[in-house]
Amino acid sequence: MEPTPLWHAFATEALAFRPRLIVLDTAADLYGGDEIKRGQVRQFIGMLRKLAIEIDCAIVLLAHPSVQGMQSGTGLSGSTGWGNSVRSRLYLTADKDDANLRVLTNKKANYGKVGGELRFRYLEGAFVLDDGKPSPVAWLLNKQADETYVDLLSKLNHQGQRLSPSPSQTYAPKIMAAHAEANGLTKRQLADAQQRLLDKGTVKIVEEGSPSRRYRRLLVASEMYGEVPSN
């Protein structure tokens, strides 16, 4: 096992830049040896460890598990040298029942507790921590949806359009999602925003029409009463 010219060039750049973290993706594209030969695997990991010690950084090597590794839940592939040579090992898996959920499990930690896990949910192009608490990213997305909903409701009402809180031809989230100023929000996201705004009192449902033909519509509370209801 001999380092390639590309590795020497990369190591030189790393020594000059001195990053705190290096992520290598993936082992199959970087390791030129036989993955089931323990000696070769240990030499490769040793090369990475040497660089990490020299520049005082963490190096994360990504690798795909084998079919057996997925079935057993270990996430391993090839020689046991892959797992034995590193200081820690994490395994990222998809939830069987929820396509947007990922679970990151701590399979090995020389200086810590093993078996812990973190859950992440795919949300608007990114994975955010799913620990049962509102995440900063989710809060910002909800805020944007709420503001867009109020702006569109006000505009459409001033245009003389009546928007309904219930699924129908004039269902507010449906009409808003098709609007050019919806900022890419879906009907589902606008429906969730509608419920949040109703709960806070920012948006009100009023009944109008003759006694024989009543209908419900949505209005911005501040435009009805001259002030924004407190949360």
mmCIF file of C-alpha atoms in Angstrom:
data_model
loop_
_atom_site.group_PDB
_atom_site.id
_atom_site.type_symbol
_atom_site.label_atom_id
_atom_site.label_comp_id
_atom_site.label_asym_id
_atom_site.label_seq_id
_atom_site.Cartn_x
_atom_site.Cartn_y
_atom_site.Cartn_z
ATOM 1 C CA MET A 1 0.000 0.000 0.000
ATOM 2 C CA GLU A 2 1.567 3.276 -1.171
ATOM 3 C CA PRO A 3 0.088 6.809 -0.999
ATOM 4 C CA THR A 4 -0.644 8.228 -4.461
ATOM 5 C CA PRO A 5 0.589 11.606 -5.786
ATOM 6 C CA LEU A 6 -2.977 12.880 -5.345
ATOM 7 C CA TRP A 7 -2.874 11.958 -1.663
ATOM 8 C CA HIS A 8 0.464 13.745 -1.185
ATOM 9 C CA ALA A 9 -0.977 16.867 -2.870
ATOM 10 C CA PHE A 10 -4.092 16.690 -0.714
ATOM 11 C CA ALA A 11 -2.083 16.222 2.491
ATOM 12 C CA THR A 12 0.108 19.210 1.598
ATOM 13 C CA GLU A 13 -2.975 21.411 1.130
ATOM 14 C CA ALA A 14 -4.463 20.154 4.399
ATOM 15 C CA LEU A 15 -1.245 20.907 6.297
ATOM 16 C CA ALA A 16 -1.228 24.447 4.893
ATOM 17 C CA PHE A 17 -4.924 25.152 5.473
ATOM 18 C CA ARG A 18 -5.211 23.237 8.774
ATOM 19 C CA PRO A 19 -8.979 22.578 8.791
ATOM 20 C CA ARG A 20 -10.779 21.381 11.923
ATOM 21 C CA LEU A 21 -12.751 18.771 9.965
ATOM 22 C CA ILE A 22 -12.123 16.758 6.788
ATOM 23 C CA VAL A 23 -14.886 14.638 5.236
ATOM 24 C CA LEU A 24 -13.861 12.006 2.681
ATOM 25 C CA ASP A 25 -16.616 10.647 0.434
ATOM 26 C CA THR A 26 -16.559 7.704 -0.128
ATOM 27 C CA ALA A 27 -14.138 4.951 0.874
ATOM 28 C CA ALA A 28 -14.880 3.094 -2.365
ATOM 29 C CA ASP A 29 -13.602 6.083 -4.384
ATOM 30 C CA LEU A 30 -10.494 6.688 -2.272
ATOM 31 C CA TYR A 31 -9.244 3.291 -1.115
ATOM 32 C CA GLY A 32 -7.358 1.344 -3.777
ATOM 33 C CA GLY A 33 -6.734 -1.824 -1.804
ATOM 34 C CA ASP A 34 -8.754 -4.935 -1.080
ATOM 35 C CA GLU A 35 -11.492 -4.071 1.419
ATOM 36 C CA ILE A 36 -11.464 -7.552 2.960
ATOM 37 C CA LYS A 37 -7.703 -7.606 3.681
ATOM 38 C CA ARG A 38 -7.270 -6.333 7.203
ATOM 39 C CA GLY A 39 -3.617 -5.357 6.827
ATOM 40 C CA GLN A 40 -4.291 -3.107 3.842
ATOM 41 C CA VAL A 41 -7.298 -1.550 5.548
ATOM 42 C CA ARG A 42 -5.255 -0.770 8.676
ATOM 43 C CA GLN A 43 -2.516 0.850 6.594
ATOM 44 C CA PHE A 44 -5.079 3.063 4.877
ATOM 45 C CA ILE A 45 -6.752 4.117 8.159
ATOM 46 C CA GLY A 46 -3.291 4.664 9.658
ATOM 47 C CA MET A 47 -2.484 7.075 6.837
ATOM 48 C CA LEU A 48 -5.614 9.076 7.638
ATOM 49 C CA ARG A 49 -4.851 9.010 11.372
ATOM 50 C CA LYS A 50 -1.314 10.305 10.782
ATOM 51 C CA LEU A 51 -2.652 13.333 8.895
ATOM 52 C CA ALA A 52 -5.347 13.971 11.525
ATOM 53 C CA ILE A 53 -2.719 14.003 14.304
ATOM 54 C CA GLU A 54 -0.355 16.248 12.349
ATOM 55 C CA ILE A 55 -2.941 18.998 11.775
ATOM 56 C CA ASP A 56 -5.048 18.308 14.911
ATOM 57 C CA CYS A 57 -8.342 17.739 13.089
ATOM 58 C CA ALA A 58 -11.074 15.122 12.788
ATOM 59 C CA ILE A 59 -11.312 13.065 9.610
ATOM 60 C CA VAL A 60 -14.647 11.468 8.744
ATOM 61 C CA LEU A 61 -14.571 8.709 6.132
ATOM 62 C CA LEU A 62 -17.937 7.862 4.583
ATOM 63 C CA ALA A 63 -18.650 4.330 3.415
ATOM 64 C CA HIS A 64 -21.623 2.322 2.235
ATOM 65 C CA PRO A 65 -22.599 -0.825 4.165
ATOM 66 C CA SER A 66 -22.793 -4.223 2.545
ATOM 67 C CA VAL A 67 -26.089 -6.067 2.139
ATOM 68 C CA GLN A 68 -25.129 -8.239 5.110
ATOM 69 C CA GLY A 69 -24.201 -5.139 7.107
ATOM 70 C CA MET A 70 -27.627 -3.640 6.465
ATOM 71 C CA GLN A 71 -29.438 -6.864 7.312
ATOM 72 C CA SER A 72 -27.498 -7.361 10.551
ATOM 73 C CA GLY A 73 -27.817 -3.717 11.558
ATOM 74 C CA THR A 74 -24.057 -3.303 12.030
ATOM 75 C CA GLY A 75 -23.587 -1.176 8.909
ATOM 76 C CA LEU A 76 -20.244 -2.856 8.202
ATOM 77 C CA SER A 77 -18.711 -3.899 4.900
ATOM 78 C CA GLY A 78 -15.551 -5.833 4.107
ATOM 79 C CA SER A 79 -12.889 -6.577 6.717
ATOM 80 C CA THR A 80 -13.480 -6.069 10.431
ATOM 81 C CA GLY A 81 -10.416 -3.840 10.199
ATOM 82 C CA TRP A 82 -12.649 -0.959 9.091
ATOM 83 C CA GLY A 83 -14.480 -0.944 12.401
ATOM 84 C CA ASN A 84 -11.539 -1.952 14.581
ATOM 85 C CA SER A 85 -9.060 0.599 13.233
ATOM 86 C CA VAL A 86 -11.114 3.751 13.707
ATOM 87 C CA ARG A 87 -11.729 5.617 16.969
ATOM 88 C CA SER A 88 -15.484 5.947 16.465
ATOM 89 C CA ARG A 89 -18.137 4.829 14.004
ATOM 90 C CA LEU A 90 -21.588 6.230 13.207
ATOM 91 C CA TYR A 91 -24.298 4.528 11.168
ATOM 92 C CA LEU A 92 -27.007 6.488 9.346
ATOM 93 C CA THR A 93 -30.171 4.593 8.429
ATOM 94 C CA ALA A 94 -33.572 5.430 6.978
ATOM 95 C CA ASP A 95 -36.695 4.800 9.023
ATOM 96 C CA LYS A 96 -38.798 1.941 7.633
ATOM 97 C CA ASP A 97 -42.105 3.692 8.200
ATOM 98 C CA ASP A 98 -41.182 7.334 7.504
ATOM 99 C CA ALA A 99 -39.265 8.161 4.311
ATOM 100 C CA ASN A 100 -38.290 11.608 5.614
ATOM 101 C CA LEU A 101 -36.756 10.326 8.849
ATOM 102 C CA ARG A 102 -33.112 9.301 9.379
ATOM 103 C CA VAL A 103 -31.508 7.799 12.483
ATOM 104 C CA LEU A 104 -27.816 8.323 13.268
ATOM 105 C CA THR A 105 -26.582 5.631 15.674
ATOM 106 C CA ASN A 106 -23.302 5.619 17.584
ATOM 107 C CA LYS A 107 -21.844 2.169 16.914
ATOM 108 C CA LYS A 108 -18.408 2.776 18.418
ATOM 109 C CA ALA A 109 -16.790 5.441 20.578
ATOM 110 C CA ASN A 110 -13.392 4.855 22.171
ATOM 111 C CA TYR A 111 -13.838 7.858 24.450
ATOM 112 C CA GLY A 112 -17.564 7.857 25.034
ATOM 113 C CA LYS A 113 -20.794 5.929 25.408
ATOM 114 C CA VAL A 114 -22.055 3.795 22.535
ATOM 115 C CA GLY A 115 -25.631 3.088 21.521
ATOM 116 C CA GLY A 116 -26.905 6.660 21.501
ATOM 117 C CA GLU A 117 -28.827 7.948 18.525
ATOM 118 C CA LEU A 118 -30.009 11.175 16.914
ATOM 119 C CA ARG A 119 -33.094 11.473 14.737
ATOM 120 C CA PHE A 120 -33.199 13.825 11.751
ATOM 121 C CA ARG A 121 -36.106 14.805 9.534
ATOM 122 C CA TYR A 122 -35.890 16.002 5.940
ATOM 123 C CA LEU A 123 -37.525 19.428 5.796
ATOM 124 C CA GLU A 124 -37.474 21.866 2.879
ATOM 125 C CA GLY A 125 -34.176 20.680 1.413
ATOM 126 C CA ALA A 126 -32.286 19.993 4.645
ATOM 127 C CA PHE A 127 -32.137 17.499 7.508
ATOM 128 C CA VAL A 128 -33.061 19.049 10.854
ATOM 129 C CA LEU A 129 -32.892 17.550 14.331
ATOM 130 C CA ASP A 130 -36.122 15.740 15.190
ATOM 131 C CA ASP A 131 -36.104 15.657 18.983
ATOM 132 C CA GLY A 132 -39.730 16.595 19.563
ATOM 133 C CA LYS A 133 -38.852 20.261 20.000
ATOM 134 C CA PRO A 134 -39.418 23.013 17.422
ATOM 135 C CA SER A 135 -36.199 23.485 15.465
ATOM 136 C CA PRO A 136 -34.905 26.941 14.456
ATOM 137 C CA VAL A 137 -35.248 25.959 10.799
ATOM 138 C CA ALA A 138 -38.851 24.806 11.245
ATOM 139 C CA TRP A 139 -39.656 27.979 13.191
ATOM 140 C CA LEU A 140 -38.323 30.176 10.391
ATOM 141 C CA LEU A 141 -40.203 28.219 7.730
ATOM 142 C CA ASN A 142 -43.436 28.443 9.702
ATOM 143 C CA LYS A 143 -42.912 32.174 10.190
ATOM 144 C CA GLN A 144 -42.452 32.651 6.457
ATOM 145 C CA ALA A 145 -45.583 30.616 5.704
ATOM 146 C CA ASP A 146 -47.633 32.573 8.255
ATOM 147 C CA GLU A 147 -46.508 35.935 6.877
ATOM 148 C CA THR A 148 -47.195 34.854 3.293
ATOM 149 C CA TYR A 149 -50.653 33.602 4.261
ATOM 150 C CA VAL A 150 -51.602 36.899 5.955
ATOM 151 C CA ASP A 151 -50.255 38.989 3.058
ATOM 152 C CA LEU A 152 -52.157 36.961 0.469
ATOM 153 C CA LEU A 153 -55.366 36.889 2.499
ATOM 154 C CA SER A 154 -55.268 40.666 2.828
ATOM 155 C CA LYS A 155 -54.557 41.173 -0.861
ATOM 156 C CA LEU A 156 -57.235 38.774 -2.088
ATOM 157 C CA ASN A 157 -59.836 40.201 0.285
ATOM 158 C CA HIS A 158 -59.115 43.725 -0.980
ATOM 159 C CA GLN A 159 -59.596 42.399 -4.512
ATOM 160 C CA GLY A 160 -63.075 41.270 -3.525
ATOM 161 C CA GLN A 161 -62.332 37.549 -3.383
ATOM 162 C CA ARG A 162 -63.959 35.506 -0.634
ATOM 163 C CA LEU A 163 -61.769 32.745 0.736
ATOM 164 C CA SER A 164 -63.196 29.824 2.648
ATOM 165 C CA PRO A 165 -61.584 28.112 5.655
ATOM 166 C CA SER A 166 -62.977 24.738 4.528
ATOM 167 C CA PRO A 167 -62.071 22.585 1.481
ATOM 168 C CA SER A 168 -64.096 23.900 -1.463
ATOM 169 C CA GLN A 169 -63.647 25.789 -4.720
ATOM 170 C CA THR A 170 -62.692 28.869 -2.681
ATOM 171 C CA TYR A 171 -60.534 27.038 -0.109
ATOM 172 C CA ALA A 172 -57.938 29.594 0.992
ATOM 173 C CA PRO A 173 -54.789 27.374 0.974
ATOM 174 C CA LYS A 174 -55.706 26.047 -2.484
ATOM 175 C CA ILE A 175 -56.225 29.519 -3.962
ATOM 176 C CA MET A 176 -53.077 30.883 -2.309
ATOM 177 C CA ALA A 177 -50.825 28.003 -3.403
ATOM 178 C CA ALA A 178 -51.625 28.838 -7.038
ATOM 179 C CA HIS A 179 -50.852 32.532 -6.552
ATOM 180 C CA ALA A 180 -47.672 34.022 -8.010
ATOM 181 C CA GLU A 181 -46.735 35.449 -4.590
ATOM 182 C CA ALA A 182 -47.044 32.150 -2.696
ATOM 183 C CA ASN A 183 -43.224 31.918 -2.439
ATOM 184 C CA GLY A 184 -43.335 28.267 -3.495
ATOM 185 C CA LEU A 185 -45.451 27.205 -0.509
ATOM 186 C CA THR A 186 -47.688 24.188 -0.971
ATOM 187 C CA LYS A 187 -51.363 23.884 -0.127
ATOM 188 C CA ARG A 188 -50.449 21.706 2.872
ATOM 189 C CA GLN A 189 -48.000 24.279 4.229
ATOM 190 C CA LEU A 190 -50.545 27.069 3.823
ATOM 191 C CA ALA A 191 -53.218 24.930 5.492
ATOM 192 C CA ASP A 192 -50.896 24.441 8.471
ATOM 193 C CA ALA A 193 -50.254 28.195 8.519
ATOM 194 C CA GLN A 194 -53.993 28.844 8.451
ATOM 195 C CA GLN A 195 -54.539 26.714 11.544
ATOM 196 C CA ARG A 196 -51.678 28.384 13.420
ATOM 197 C CA LEU A 197 -53.045 31.834 12.562
ATOM 198 C CA LEU A 198 -56.571 30.854 13.613
ATOM 199 C CA ASP A 199 -55.209 29.501 16.889
ATOM 200 C CA LYS A 200 -53.390 32.800 17.539
ATOM 201 C CA GLY A 201 -56.355 34.909 16.492
ATOM 202 C CA THR A 202 -54.415 36.632 13.714
ATOM 203 C CA VAL A 203 -57.005 35.360 11.243
ATOM 204 C CA LYS A 204 -60.753 35.185 11.928
ATOM 205 C CA ILE A 205 -63.637 33.237 10.426
ATOM 206 C CA VAL A 206 -66.767 35.343 9.923
ATOM 207 C CA GLU A 207 -70.227 34.485 8.618
ATOM 208 C CA GLU A 208 -71.860 36.639 5.992
ATOM 209 C CA GLY A 209 -74.813 36.552 3.626
ATOM 210 C CA SER A 210 -78.565 36.446 3.991
ATOM 211 C CA PRO A 211 -80.222 34.323 6.715
ATOM 212 C CA SER A 212 -81.162 31.741 4.094
ATOM 213 C CA ARG A 213 -77.759 31.598 2.455
ATOM 214 C CA ARG A 214 -74.952 32.013 4.927
ATOM 215 C CA TYR A 215 -71.299 31.445 4.084
ATOM 216 C CA ARG A 216 -68.034 31.574 6.004
ATOM 217 C CA ARG A 217 -65.004 33.567 4.951
ATOM 218 C CA LEU A 218 -61.587 34.450 6.302
ATOM 219 C CA LEU A 219 -60.418 37.928 7.306
ATOM 220 C CA VAL A 220 -57.229 39.341 8.776
ATOM 221 C CA ALA A 221 -58.133 40.275 12.371
ATOM 222 C CA SER A 222 -56.158 43.533 12.341
ATOM 223 C CA GLU A 223 -58.164 44.707 9.349
ATOM 224 C CA MET A 224 -61.380 44.008 11.241
ATOM 225 C CA TYR A 225 -60.533 45.531 14.591
ATOM 226 C CA GLY A 226 -57.672 47.883 13.866
ATOM 227 C CA GLU A 227 -55.083 45.960 15.903
ATOM 228 C CA VAL A 228 -53.172 42.718 15.776
ATOM 229 C CA PRO A 229 -54.318 40.259 18.449
ATOM 230 C CA SER A 230 -51.631 39.306 20.937
ATOM 231 C CA ASN A 231 -50.253 35.768 20.816
#
